[in-house]
PDB file of C-alpha atoms in Angstrom:
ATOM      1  CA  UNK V   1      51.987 -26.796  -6.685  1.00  0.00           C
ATOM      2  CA  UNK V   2      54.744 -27.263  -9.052  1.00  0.00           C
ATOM      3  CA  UNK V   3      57.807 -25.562  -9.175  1.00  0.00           C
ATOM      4  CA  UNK V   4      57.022 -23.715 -12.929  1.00  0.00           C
ATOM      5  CA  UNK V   5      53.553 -23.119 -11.974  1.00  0.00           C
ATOM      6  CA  UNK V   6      53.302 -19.235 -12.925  1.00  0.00           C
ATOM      7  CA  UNK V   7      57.100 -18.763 -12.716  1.00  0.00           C
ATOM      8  CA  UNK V   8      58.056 -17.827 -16.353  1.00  0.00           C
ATOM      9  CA  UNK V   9      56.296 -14.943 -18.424  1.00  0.00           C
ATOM     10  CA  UNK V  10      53.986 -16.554 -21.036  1.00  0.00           C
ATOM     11  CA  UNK V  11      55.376 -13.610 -23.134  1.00  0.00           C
ATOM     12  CA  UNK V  12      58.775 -15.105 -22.813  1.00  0.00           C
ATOM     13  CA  UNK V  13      57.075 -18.597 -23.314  1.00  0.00           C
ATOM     14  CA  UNK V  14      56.231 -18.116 -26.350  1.00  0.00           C
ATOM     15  CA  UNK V  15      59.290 -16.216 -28.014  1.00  0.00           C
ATOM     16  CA  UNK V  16      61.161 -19.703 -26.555  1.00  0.00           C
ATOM     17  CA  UNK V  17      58.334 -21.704 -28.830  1.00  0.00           C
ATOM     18  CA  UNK V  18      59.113 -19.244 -31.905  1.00  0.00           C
ATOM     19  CA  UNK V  19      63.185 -20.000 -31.334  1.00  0.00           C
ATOM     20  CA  UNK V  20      61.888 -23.579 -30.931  1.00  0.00           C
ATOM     21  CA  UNK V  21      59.405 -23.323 -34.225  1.00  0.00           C
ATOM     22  CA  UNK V  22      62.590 -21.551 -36.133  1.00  0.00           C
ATOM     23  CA  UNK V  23      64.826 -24.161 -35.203  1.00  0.00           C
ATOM     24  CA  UNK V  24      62.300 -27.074 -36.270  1.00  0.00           C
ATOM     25  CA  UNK V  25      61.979 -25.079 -40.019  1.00  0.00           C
ATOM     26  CA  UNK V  26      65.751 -24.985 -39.991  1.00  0.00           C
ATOM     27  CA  UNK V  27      66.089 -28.521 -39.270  1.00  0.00           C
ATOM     28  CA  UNK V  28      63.032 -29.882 -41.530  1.00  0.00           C
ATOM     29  CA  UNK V  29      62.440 -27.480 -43.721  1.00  0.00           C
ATOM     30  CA  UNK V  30      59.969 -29.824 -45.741  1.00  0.00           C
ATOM     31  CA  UNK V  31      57.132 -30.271 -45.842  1.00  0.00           C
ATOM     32  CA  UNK V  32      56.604 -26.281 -46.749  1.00  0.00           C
ATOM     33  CA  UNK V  33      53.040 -25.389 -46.146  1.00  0.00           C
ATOM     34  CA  UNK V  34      50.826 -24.500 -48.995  1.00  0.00           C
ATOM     35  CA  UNK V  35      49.601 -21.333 -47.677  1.00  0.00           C
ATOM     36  CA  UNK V  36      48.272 -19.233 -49.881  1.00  0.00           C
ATOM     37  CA  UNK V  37      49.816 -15.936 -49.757  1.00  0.00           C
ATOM     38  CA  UNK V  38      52.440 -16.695 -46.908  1.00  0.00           C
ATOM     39  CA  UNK V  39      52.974 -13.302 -45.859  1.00  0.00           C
ATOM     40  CA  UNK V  40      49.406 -11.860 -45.467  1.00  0.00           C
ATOM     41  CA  UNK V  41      47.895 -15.159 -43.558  1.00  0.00           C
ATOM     42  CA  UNK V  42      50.710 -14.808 -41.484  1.00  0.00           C
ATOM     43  CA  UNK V  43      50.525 -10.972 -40.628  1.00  0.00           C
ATOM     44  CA  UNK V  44      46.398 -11.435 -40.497  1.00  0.00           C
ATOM     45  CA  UNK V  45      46.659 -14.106 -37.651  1.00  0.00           C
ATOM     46  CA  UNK V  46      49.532 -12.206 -35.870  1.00  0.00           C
ATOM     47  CA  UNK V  47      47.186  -8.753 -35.897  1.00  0.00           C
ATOM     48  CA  UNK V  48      44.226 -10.796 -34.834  1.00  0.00           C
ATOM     49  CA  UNK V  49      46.766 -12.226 -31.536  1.00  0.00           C
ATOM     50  CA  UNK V  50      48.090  -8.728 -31.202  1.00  0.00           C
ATOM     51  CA  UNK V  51      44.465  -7.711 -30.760  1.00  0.00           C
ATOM     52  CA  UNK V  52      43.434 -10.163 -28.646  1.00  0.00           C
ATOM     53  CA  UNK V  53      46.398  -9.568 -26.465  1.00  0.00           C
ATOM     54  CA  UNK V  54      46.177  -5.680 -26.290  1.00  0.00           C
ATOM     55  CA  UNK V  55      42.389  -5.553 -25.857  1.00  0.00           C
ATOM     56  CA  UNK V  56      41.754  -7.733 -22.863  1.00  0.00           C
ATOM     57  CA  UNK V  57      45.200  -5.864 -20.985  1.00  0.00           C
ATOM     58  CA  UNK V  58      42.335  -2.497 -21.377  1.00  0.00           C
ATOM     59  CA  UNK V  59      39.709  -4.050 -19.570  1.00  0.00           C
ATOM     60  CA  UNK V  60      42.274  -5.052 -17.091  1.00  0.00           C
ATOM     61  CA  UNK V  61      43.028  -1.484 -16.379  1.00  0.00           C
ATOM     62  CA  UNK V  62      39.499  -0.437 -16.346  1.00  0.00           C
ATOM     63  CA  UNK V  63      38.892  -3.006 -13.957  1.00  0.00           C
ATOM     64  CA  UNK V  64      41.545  -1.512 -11.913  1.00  0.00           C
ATOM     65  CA  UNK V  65      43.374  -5.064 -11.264  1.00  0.00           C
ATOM     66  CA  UNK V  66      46.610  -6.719 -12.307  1.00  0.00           C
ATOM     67  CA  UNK V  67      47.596  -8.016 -15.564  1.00  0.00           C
ATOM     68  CA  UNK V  68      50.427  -9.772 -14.382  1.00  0.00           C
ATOM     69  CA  UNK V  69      50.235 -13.549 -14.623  1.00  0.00           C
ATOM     70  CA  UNK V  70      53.012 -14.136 -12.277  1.00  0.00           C
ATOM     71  CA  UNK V  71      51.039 -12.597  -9.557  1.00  0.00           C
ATOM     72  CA  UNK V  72      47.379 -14.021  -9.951  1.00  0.00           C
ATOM     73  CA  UNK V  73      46.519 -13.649  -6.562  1.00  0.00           C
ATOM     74  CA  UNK V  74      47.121 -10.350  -6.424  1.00  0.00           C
ATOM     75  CA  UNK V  75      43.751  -9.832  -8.457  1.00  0.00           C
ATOM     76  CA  UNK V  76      41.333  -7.101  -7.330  1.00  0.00           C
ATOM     77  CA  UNK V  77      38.199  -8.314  -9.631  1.00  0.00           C
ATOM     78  CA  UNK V  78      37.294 -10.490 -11.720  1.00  0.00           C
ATOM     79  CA  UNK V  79      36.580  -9.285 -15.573  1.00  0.00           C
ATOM     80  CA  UNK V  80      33.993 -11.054 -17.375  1.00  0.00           C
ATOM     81  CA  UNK V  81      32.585  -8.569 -20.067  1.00  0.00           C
ATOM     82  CA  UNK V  82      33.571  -8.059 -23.424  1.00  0.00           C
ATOM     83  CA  UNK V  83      36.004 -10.502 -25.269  1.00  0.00           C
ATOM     84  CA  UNK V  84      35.704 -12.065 -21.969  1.00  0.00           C
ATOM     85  CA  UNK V  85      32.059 -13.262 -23.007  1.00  0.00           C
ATOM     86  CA  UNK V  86      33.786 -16.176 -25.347  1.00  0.00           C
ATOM     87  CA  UNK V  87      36.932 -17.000 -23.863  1.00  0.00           C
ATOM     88  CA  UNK V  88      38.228 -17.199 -20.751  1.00  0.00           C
ATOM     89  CA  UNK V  89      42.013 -16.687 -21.681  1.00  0.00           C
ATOM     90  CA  UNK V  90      42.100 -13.877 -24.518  1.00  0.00           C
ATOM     91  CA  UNK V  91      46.005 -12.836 -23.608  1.00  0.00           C
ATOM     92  CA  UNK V  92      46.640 -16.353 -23.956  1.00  0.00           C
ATOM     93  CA  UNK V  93      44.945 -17.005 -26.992  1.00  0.00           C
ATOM     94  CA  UNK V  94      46.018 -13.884 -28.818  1.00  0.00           C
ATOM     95  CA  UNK V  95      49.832 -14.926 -27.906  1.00  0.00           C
ATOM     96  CA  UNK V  96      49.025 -18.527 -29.645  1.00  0.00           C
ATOM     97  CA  UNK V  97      47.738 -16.625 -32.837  1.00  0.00           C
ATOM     98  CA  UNK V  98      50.927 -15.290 -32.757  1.00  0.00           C
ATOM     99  CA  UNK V  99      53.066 -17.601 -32.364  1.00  0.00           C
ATOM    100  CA  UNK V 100      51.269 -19.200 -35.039  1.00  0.00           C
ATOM    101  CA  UNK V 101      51.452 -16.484 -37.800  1.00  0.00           C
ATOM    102  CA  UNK V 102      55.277 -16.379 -36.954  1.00  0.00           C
ATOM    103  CA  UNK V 103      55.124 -20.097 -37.499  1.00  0.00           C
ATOM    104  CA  UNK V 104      52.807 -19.759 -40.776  1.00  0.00           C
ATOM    105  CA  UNK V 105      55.086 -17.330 -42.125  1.00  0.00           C
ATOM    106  CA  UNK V 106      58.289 -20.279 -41.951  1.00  0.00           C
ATOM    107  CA  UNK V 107      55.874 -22.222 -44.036  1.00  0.00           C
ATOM    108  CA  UNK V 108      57.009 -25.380 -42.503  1.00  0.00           C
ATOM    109  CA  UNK V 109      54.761 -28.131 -41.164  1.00  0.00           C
ATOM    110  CA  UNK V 110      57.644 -28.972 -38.545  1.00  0.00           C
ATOM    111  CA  UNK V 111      57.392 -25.376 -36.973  1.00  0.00           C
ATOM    112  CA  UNK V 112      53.933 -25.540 -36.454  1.00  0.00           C
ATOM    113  CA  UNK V 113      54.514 -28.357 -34.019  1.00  0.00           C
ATOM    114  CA  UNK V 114      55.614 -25.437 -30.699  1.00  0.00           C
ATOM    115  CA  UNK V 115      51.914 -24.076 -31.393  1.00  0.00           C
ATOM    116  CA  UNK V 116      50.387 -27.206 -29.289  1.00  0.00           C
ATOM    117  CA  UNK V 117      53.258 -27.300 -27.354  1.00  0.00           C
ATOM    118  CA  UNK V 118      52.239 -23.637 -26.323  1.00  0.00           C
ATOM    119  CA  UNK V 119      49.011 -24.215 -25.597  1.00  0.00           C
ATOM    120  CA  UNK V 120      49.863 -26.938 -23.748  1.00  0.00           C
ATOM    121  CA  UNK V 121      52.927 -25.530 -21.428  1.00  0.00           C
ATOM    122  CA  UNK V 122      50.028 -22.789 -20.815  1.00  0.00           C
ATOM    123  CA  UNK V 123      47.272 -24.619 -20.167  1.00  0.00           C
ATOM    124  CA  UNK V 124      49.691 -26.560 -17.297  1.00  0.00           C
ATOM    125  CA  UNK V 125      51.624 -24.226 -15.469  1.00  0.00           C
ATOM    126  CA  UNK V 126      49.519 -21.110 -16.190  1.00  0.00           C
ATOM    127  CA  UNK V 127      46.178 -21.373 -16.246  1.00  0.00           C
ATOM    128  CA  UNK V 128      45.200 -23.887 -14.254  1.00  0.00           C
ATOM    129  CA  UNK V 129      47.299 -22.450 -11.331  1.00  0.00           C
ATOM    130  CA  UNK V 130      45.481 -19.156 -11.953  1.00  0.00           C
ATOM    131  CA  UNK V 131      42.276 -21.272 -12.056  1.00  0.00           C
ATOM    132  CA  UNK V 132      42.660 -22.514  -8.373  1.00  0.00           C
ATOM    133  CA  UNK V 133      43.810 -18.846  -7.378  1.00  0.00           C
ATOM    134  CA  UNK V 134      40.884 -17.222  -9.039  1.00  0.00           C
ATOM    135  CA  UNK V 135      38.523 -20.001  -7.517  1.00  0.00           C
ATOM    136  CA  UNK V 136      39.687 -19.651  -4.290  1.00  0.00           C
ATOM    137  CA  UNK V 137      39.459 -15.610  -4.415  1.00  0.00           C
ATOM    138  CA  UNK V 138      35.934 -15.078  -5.964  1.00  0.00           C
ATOM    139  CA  UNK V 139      34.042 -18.264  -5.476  1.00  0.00           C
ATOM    140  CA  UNK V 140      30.473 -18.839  -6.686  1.00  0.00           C
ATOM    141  CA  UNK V 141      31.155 -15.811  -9.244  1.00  0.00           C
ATOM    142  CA  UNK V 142      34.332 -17.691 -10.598  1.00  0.00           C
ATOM    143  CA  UNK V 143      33.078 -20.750 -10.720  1.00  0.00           C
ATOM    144  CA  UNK V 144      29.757 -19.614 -12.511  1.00  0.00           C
ATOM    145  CA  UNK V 145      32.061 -17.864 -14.970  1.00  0.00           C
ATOM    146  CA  UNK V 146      34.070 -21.339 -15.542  1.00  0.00           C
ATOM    147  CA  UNK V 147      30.582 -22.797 -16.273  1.00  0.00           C
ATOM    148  CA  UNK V 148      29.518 -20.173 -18.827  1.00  0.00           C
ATOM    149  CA  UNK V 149      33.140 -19.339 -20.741  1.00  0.00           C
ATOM    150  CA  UNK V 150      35.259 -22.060 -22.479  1.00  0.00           C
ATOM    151  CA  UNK V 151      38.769 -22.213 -21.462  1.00  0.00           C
ATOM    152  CA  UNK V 152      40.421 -20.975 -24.642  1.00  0.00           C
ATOM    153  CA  UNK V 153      37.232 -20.797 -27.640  1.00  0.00           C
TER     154      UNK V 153
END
C-alpha cells in the first residue's frame, strides 16, 4: 500500500486540479477553446457532475453504508442498482465532469490538461485501493460486479 492510497479527499483533489487548471490558463492562455457558448457547456457538464455526485451519495444512505472514501473498509454493503448499473465510480465521475466544466469555462486547451491528471491521481490512489478493500469484503458479489460494470463509463 502506498502512503497516498485513500489519504486525501477526492473532493479536495480536484479543487487542487481546478487551482492547477487556473494556473495552466493563466500561464498559456492560448490556444482558447472554440466552445460554442462557453458559459452554458460549461454549467451543463458541471450540473451533469453535480448530479452524478449527489445522486449516488442517496443510494449510499439508503443502503445504510458509508460514503466516505477515506474509510472504504468501513463499508456495510455493496450498492449496485441504479446509476450504479453503468459505472462503477459515479462520485468520481461526476467530480471529473466538474472539474471539466470549470476547465471548459477558462476556454483554454492548457487547463484541460488536470482533467486526465484527475482521473488518473483517482484511478491510483483511490480506486484501486477501494477495489482491493471492496474485493476482499464482499467477494464473489464484488468481483461479479467488477465483471459486469466498467470502471468509470
Amino acid at each position: 500500500m502506498h502512503l497516498l492510497e485513500t489519504r486525501i479527499p477526492p473532493p479536495l483533489v480536484m479543487l487542487l486540479c481546478g487551482v492547477l487548471g487556473d494556473a495552466l490558463a493563466c500561464a498559456w492562455p492560448w490556444p482558447a477553446l472554440p466552445v460554442p457558448v462557453p458559459g452554458w457547456t460549461a454549467v451543463a457538464v458541471m450540473l451533469a457532475g453535480l448530479m452524478l455526485n449527489l445522486l449516488p451519495k442517496l443510494a449510499f444512505r439508503r443502503a445504510r453504508t458509508t460514503v466516505n472514501p477515506l474509510r472504504p473498509a468501513a463499508a456495510t454493503a455493496l450498492v449496485t442498482g441504479g446509476i450504479y448499473r453503468h459505472t462503477r465510480n459515479p462520485m468520481y465521475l461526476g467530480q471529473a465532469l466538474v472539474l471539466l466544466g470549470g476547465m471548459l469555462w477558462l476556454r483554454s486547451a492548457a487547463a484541460l490538461l488536470v482533467v486526465p491528471l484527475f482521473v488518473g491521481w483517482i484511478t491510483r490512489f483511490q480506486i484501486l485501493p477501494e477495489e482491493r478493500v471492496l474485493s476482499a469484503r464482499f467477494g464473489a458479489d464484488y468481483a461479479a460486479f467488477r465483471r459486469d460494470v466498467r470502471r468509470w463509463l
